[in-house]
Amino acid sequence: MAVEPVPGEPAAVADLPDGRALVIADYHAGLEVGLRYDGVELRSRAAERRETVLDLLGRTDADRLVVLGDFGHAIGDPGGEEREEIEALLDALSVPVVVVKGNHDGDLGGLLDGRARVDLTPGHGVRLGDVGFVHGHTWPSPDVLAADVVCMGHEHPMVRLEDEVGGARAERAWLRGSLDPHPFEAFHDADLTIDGELVVFPSVNDLTGGTWINVAGQDFLAPFLPAGLSAGQAYLLDGTRLGAYRQV
């Protein structure tokens, strides 16, 4: 398959025409700064996040990194710790980087401009060979939707699991299934070539929280969900299939 999750990790590998890409979503550099404004004191985990990406690149033998949006956390211009974290990661990388612009990446272009081998795509995404990449806060372009597989972030899917004695834990999850063309054709007001698969990535940053897929009252953030993935499966990071995501 063109896109395969890395077992046990919130990341996947995509086979592209010019090589192999490690794909992650929602890095949210500098998240701890934002949490401090809300009164939550946490030390920076920037070094750990950077080492996670470098380790995954080495383990997967990937020759490119694709970030599915929200590379940074601040809505505006990244500054201070967030800027330092992004720059330190980019300085440590030896592979080209594609960043799909997310809703938290409003002024990221000013930081990335002039950096060799770093491309920032529009928010409607980009298609590389048979794989489309989009953040998910806005509608994908028709070209992205024509891909065999469309990868998106934004949702940070989470599942609440309970045991027989009432204990509960939260787990990050993948969502995967066939794209339903109807909402996309209605939005673009056109007949589109849509016969691919949608993969909704868990957040690579374990502090983000996310959309609970099996808790009543939770709504999706993407304007095309759940309609665009009317049938799909949920999986844990270790590959455990939970079944239809709307019935977990």
Short mmCIF file of C-alpha atoms in Angstrom, two decimals:
data_model
loop_
_atom_site.label_atom_id
_atom_site.label_comp_id
_atom_site.label_asym_id
_atom_site.label_seq_id
_atom_site.Cartn_x
_atom_site.Cartn_y
_atom_site.Cartn_z
CA MET A 1 0.00 0.00 0.00
CA ALA A 2 1.13 3.56 -0.70
CA VAL A 3 0.81 4.67 2.95
CA GLU A 4 1.64 2.38 5.87
CA PRO A 5 1.69 3.32 9.58
CA VAL A 6 4.90 2.76 11.49
CA PRO A 7 3.96 0.07 14.06
CA GLY A 8 3.49 1.55 17.51
CA GLU A 9 4.10 5.12 16.37
CA PRO A 10 1.92 8.11 15.36
CA ALA A 11 3.64 8.26 11.97
CA ALA A 12 3.49 6.58 8.58
CA VAL A 13 5.66 5.94 5.56
CA ALA A 14 4.49 6.96 2.08
CA ASP A 15 5.93 5.67 -1.18
CA LEU A 16 6.38 8.65 -3.51
CA PRO A 17 7.68 8.83 -7.10
CA ASP A 18 11.06 10.10 -5.96
CA GLY A 19 11.51 8.15 -2.75
CA ARG A 20 10.15 7.29 0.64
CA ALA A 21 8.62 9.86 2.98
CA LEU A 22 8.07 9.84 6.72
CA VAL A 23 4.68 11.48 7.34
CA ILE A 24 3.66 13.04 10.66
CA ALA A 25 0.86 15.38 11.70
CA ASP A 26 0.42 18.18 14.21
CA TYR A 27 3.92 18.66 15.58
CA HIS A 28 2.79 21.79 17.49
CA ALA A 29 6.24 23.10 18.30
CA GLY A 30 6.17 25.32 21.37
CA LEU A 31 2.92 23.85 22.69
CA GLU A 32 4.17 24.14 26.26
CA VAL A 33 4.33 27.94 25.89
CA GLY A 34 0.64 28.02 25.05
CA LEU A 35 -0.18 25.73 27.96
CA ARG A 36 1.64 28.05 30.35
CA TYR A 37 -0.66 30.88 29.32
CA ASP A 38 -3.50 28.62 30.47
CA GLY A 39 -1.81 28.05 33.82
CA VAL A 40 -0.35 24.60 33.07
CA GLU A 41 3.36 24.55 33.91
CA LEU A 42 5.29 22.02 31.84
CA ARG A 43 8.94 21.88 30.90
CA SER A 44 9.66 22.02 27.20
CA ARG A 45 9.75 18.65 25.46
CA ALA A 46 11.27 20.13 22.32
CA ALA A 47 14.37 17.94 22.51
CA GLU A 48 12.31 14.78 22.90
CA ARG A 49 10.10 15.68 19.94
CA ARG A 50 13.13 16.39 17.78
CA GLU A 51 14.77 13.09 18.72
CA THR A 52 11.53 11.23 17.97
CA VAL A 53 11.48 12.58 14.42
CA LEU A 54 15.17 11.88 13.85
CA ASP A 55 14.78 8.35 15.22
CA LEU A 56 11.77 7.67 12.99
CA LEU A 57 13.63 8.93 9.93
CA GLY A 58 16.48 6.57 10.70
CA ARG A 59 14.29 3.58 11.44
CA THR A 60 12.19 3.96 8.31
CA ASP A 61 15.06 4.87 6.00
CA ALA A 62 12.96 7.76 4.72
CA ASP A 63 14.52 10.36 2.47
CA ARG A 64 11.88 13.06 2.99
CA LEU A 65 9.75 14.40 5.85
CA VAL A 66 6.14 15.50 5.30
CA VAL A 67 4.38 17.40 8.09
CA LEU A 68 0.58 17.46 7.75
CA GLY A 69 0.13 20.95 9.15
CA ASP A 70 0.35 22.66 12.52
CA PHE A 71 4.12 22.46 12.50
CA GLY A 72 4.02 25.29 15.03
CA HIS A 73 1.50 25.99 17.75
CA ALA A 74 1.02 29.76 17.77
CA ILE A 75 -1.65 31.01 15.37
CA GLY A 76 0.50 34.01 14.43
CA ASP A 77 4.21 34.55 13.99
CA PRO A 78 6.16 31.86 15.87
CA GLY A 79 8.55 33.42 18.35
CA GLY A 80 10.70 32.57 21.34
CA GLU A 81 10.77 28.90 22.28
CA GLU A 82 8.56 27.89 19.36
CA ARG A 83 10.82 29.50 16.78
CA GLU A 84 13.89 27.99 18.44
CA GLU A 85 12.30 24.52 18.41
CA ILE A 86 11.39 24.68 14.73
CA GLU A 87 14.80 26.00 13.74
CA ALA A 88 16.60 23.36 15.82
CA LEU A 89 14.62 20.56 14.19
CA LEU A 90 15.18 21.88 10.68
CA ASP A 91 18.90 22.34 11.38
CA ALA A 92 19.12 18.72 12.55
CA LEU A 93 17.42 17.28 9.47
CA SER A 94 19.40 15.98 6.52
CA VAL A 95 16.35 15.35 4.28
CA PRO A 96 13.99 17.66 2.36
CA VAL A 97 10.85 18.77 4.21
CA VAL A 98 7.33 19.45 2.96
CA VAL A 99 5.07 21.32 5.39
CA VAL A 100 1.37 21.45 4.53
CA LYS A 101 0.04 24.71 5.94
CA GLY A 102 -2.33 24.21 8.87
CA ASN A 103 -4.59 26.54 10.81
CA HIS A 104 -1.82 27.13 13.39
CA ASP A 105 0.72 27.99 10.69
CA GLY A 106 -0.56 31.43 9.70
CA ASP A 107 2.81 33.22 9.67
CA LEU A 108 5.08 30.20 9.32
CA GLY A 109 6.17 31.29 5.85
CA GLY A 110 8.32 34.06 7.24
CA LEU A 111 10.31 31.54 9.25
CA LEU A 112 10.67 29.00 6.44
CA ASP A 113 11.38 31.41 3.57
CA GLY A 114 14.93 31.10 2.32
CA ARG A 115 15.53 27.68 3.86
CA ALA A 116 16.87 25.25 1.31
CA ARG A 117 14.91 22.02 0.85
CA VAL A 118 11.89 23.21 2.87
CA ASP A 119 8.60 23.68 0.99
CA LEU A 120 5.42 25.16 2.49
CA THR A 121 2.27 24.18 0.57
CA PRO A 122 -1.11 25.97 0.53
CA GLY A 123 -3.75 24.93 3.03
CA HIS A 124 -5.71 23.00 0.40
CA GLY A 125 -2.82 20.56 0.21
CA VAL A 126 -0.49 19.02 -2.33
CA ARG A 127 -0.38 15.80 -4.32
CA LEU A 128 2.88 13.91 -4.73
CA GLY A 129 2.41 11.00 -7.09
CA ASP A 130 -0.42 8.80 -5.88
CA VAL A 131 -0.59 10.37 -2.40
CA GLY A 132 -2.35 13.58 -1.40
CA PHE A 133 -1.44 15.56 1.70
CA VAL A 134 -3.68 18.09 3.47
CA HIS A 135 -4.01 19.44 6.98
CA GLY A 136 -7.80 19.19 7.15
CA HIS A 137 -8.95 22.59 8.43
CA THR A 138 -10.11 23.51 4.94
CA TRP A 139 -11.34 21.62 1.88
CA PRO A 140 -8.75 19.67 -0.15
CA SER A 141 -8.20 20.68 -3.76
CA PRO A 142 -9.61 18.46 -6.54
CA ASP A 143 -6.06 17.40 -7.42
CA VAL A 144 -5.43 16.17 -3.87
CA LEU A 145 -8.78 14.36 -3.82
CA ALA A 146 -7.88 12.48 -7.01
CA ALA A 147 -4.99 10.72 -5.23
CA ASP A 148 -5.15 7.03 -4.36
CA VAL A 149 -4.62 7.93 -0.70
CA VAL A 150 -5.26 11.28 1.03
CA CYS A 151 -3.42 11.87 4.31
CA MET A 152 -4.70 14.48 6.77
CA GLY A 153 -4.09 15.69 10.31
CA HIS A 154 -5.97 18.37 12.29
CA GLU A 155 -8.31 16.05 14.22
CA HIS A 156 -5.84 14.34 16.60
CA PRO A 157 -8.23 11.33 16.85
CA MET A 158 -8.54 9.89 20.35
CA VAL A 159 -10.46 6.94 21.74
CA ARG A 160 -11.60 6.32 25.31
CA LEU A 161 -11.17 2.68 26.32
CA GLU A 162 -12.80 1.21 29.43
CA ASP A 163 -12.16 -2.11 31.17
CA GLU A 164 -14.62 -4.39 32.93
CA VAL A 165 -14.06 -2.75 36.33
CA GLY A 166 -14.70 0.79 35.14
CA GLY A 167 -11.13 1.92 34.57
CA ALA A 168 -10.52 4.10 31.53
CA ARG A 169 -7.59 5.28 29.47
CA ALA A 170 -7.13 7.53 26.47
CA GLU A 171 -5.37 6.34 23.34
CA ARG A 172 -4.40 8.06 20.13
CA ALA A 173 -5.98 6.46 17.07
CA TRP A 174 -5.91 6.27 13.29
CA LEU A 175 -9.01 6.57 11.11
CA ARG A 176 -8.93 4.98 7.67
CA GLY A 177 -11.50 4.28 4.98
CA SER A 178 -12.86 5.16 1.55
CA LEU A 179 -13.46 8.78 0.64
CA ASP A 180 -17.13 9.59 0.09
CA PRO A 181 -17.20 11.91 -2.95
CA HIS A 182 -20.57 13.57 -2.26
CA PRO A 183 -19.56 16.35 0.18
CA PHE A 184 -16.49 17.24 -1.88
CA GLU A 185 -18.44 17.42 -5.14
CA ALA A 186 -21.04 19.59 -3.45
CA PHE A 187 -18.38 21.98 -2.14
CA HIS A 188 -16.48 22.24 -5.43
CA ASP A 189 -19.74 22.22 -7.45
CA ALA A 190 -18.23 19.76 -9.89
CA ASP A 191 -18.02 16.10 -10.75
CA LEU A 192 -14.70 14.94 -9.31
CA THR A 193 -12.55 11.86 -9.72
CA ILE A 194 -12.63 10.50 -6.17
CA ASP A 195 -11.99 6.80 -5.69
CA GLY A 196 -9.33 6.79 -3.02
CA GLU A 197 -8.81 6.33 0.67
CA LEU A 198 -8.63 8.84 3.52
CA VAL A 199 -6.15 8.36 6.37
CA VAL A 200 -6.62 10.60 9.41
CA PHE A 201 -3.37 10.74 11.37
CA PRO A 202 -2.98 10.86 15.14
CA SER A 203 -1.04 13.80 16.50
CA VAL A 204 2.69 13.16 16.79
CA ASN A 205 2.67 15.45 19.84
CA ASP A 206 1.22 13.53 22.79
CA LEU A 207 0.25 16.73 24.66
CA THR A 208 -2.29 18.02 22.17
CA GLY A 209 -5.46 16.20 23.20
CA GLY A 210 -7.87 15.70 20.33
CA THR A 211 -11.24 14.68 18.94
CA TRP A 212 -12.82 11.84 20.89
CA ILE A 213 -14.30 9.50 18.30
CA ASN A 214 -16.35 7.46 20.78
CA VAL A 215 -17.56 10.07 23.28
CA ALA A 216 -21.04 11.51 22.88
CA GLY A 217 -21.22 15.18 21.98
CA GLN A 218 -17.85 15.36 20.27
CA ASP A 219 -17.81 16.96 16.83
CA PHE A 220 -15.14 16.76 14.16
CA LEU A 221 -13.13 19.86 13.34
CA ALA A 222 -12.68 19.30 9.59
CA PRO A 223 -15.54 20.75 7.50
CA PHE A 224 -15.77 17.52 5.48
CA LEU A 225 -15.98 15.07 8.39
CA PRO A 226 -17.74 12.82 9.16
CA ALA A 227 -19.52 13.05 5.77
CA GLY A 228 -16.32 12.53 3.78
CA LEU A 229 -15.51 9.35 5.71
CA SER A 230 -18.97 7.89 6.15
CA ALA A 231 -17.51 4.40 6.52
CA GLY A 232 -14.11 3.81 8.03
CA GLN A 233 -12.16 1.86 10.61
CA ALA A 234 -10.36 2.99 13.76
CA TYR A 235 -6.98 1.58 14.76
CA LEU A 236 -4.73 1.99 17.77
CA LEU A 237 -1.08 2.86 17.29
CA ASP A 238 -0.10 -0.78 17.76
CA GLY A 239 -2.31 -1.75 14.83
CA THR A 240 -5.26 -3.09 16.85
CA ARG A 241 -8.40 -2.67 14.75
CA LEU A 242 -11.28 -1.29 16.80
CA GLY A 243 -13.85 -1.61 14.04
CA ALA A 244 -16.11 0.99 12.49
CA TYR A 245 -15.00 4.30 14.01
CA ARG A 246 -18.53 5.56 14.51
CA GLN A 247 -19.41 2.47 16.57
CA VAL A 248 -16.31 2.07 18.78
#
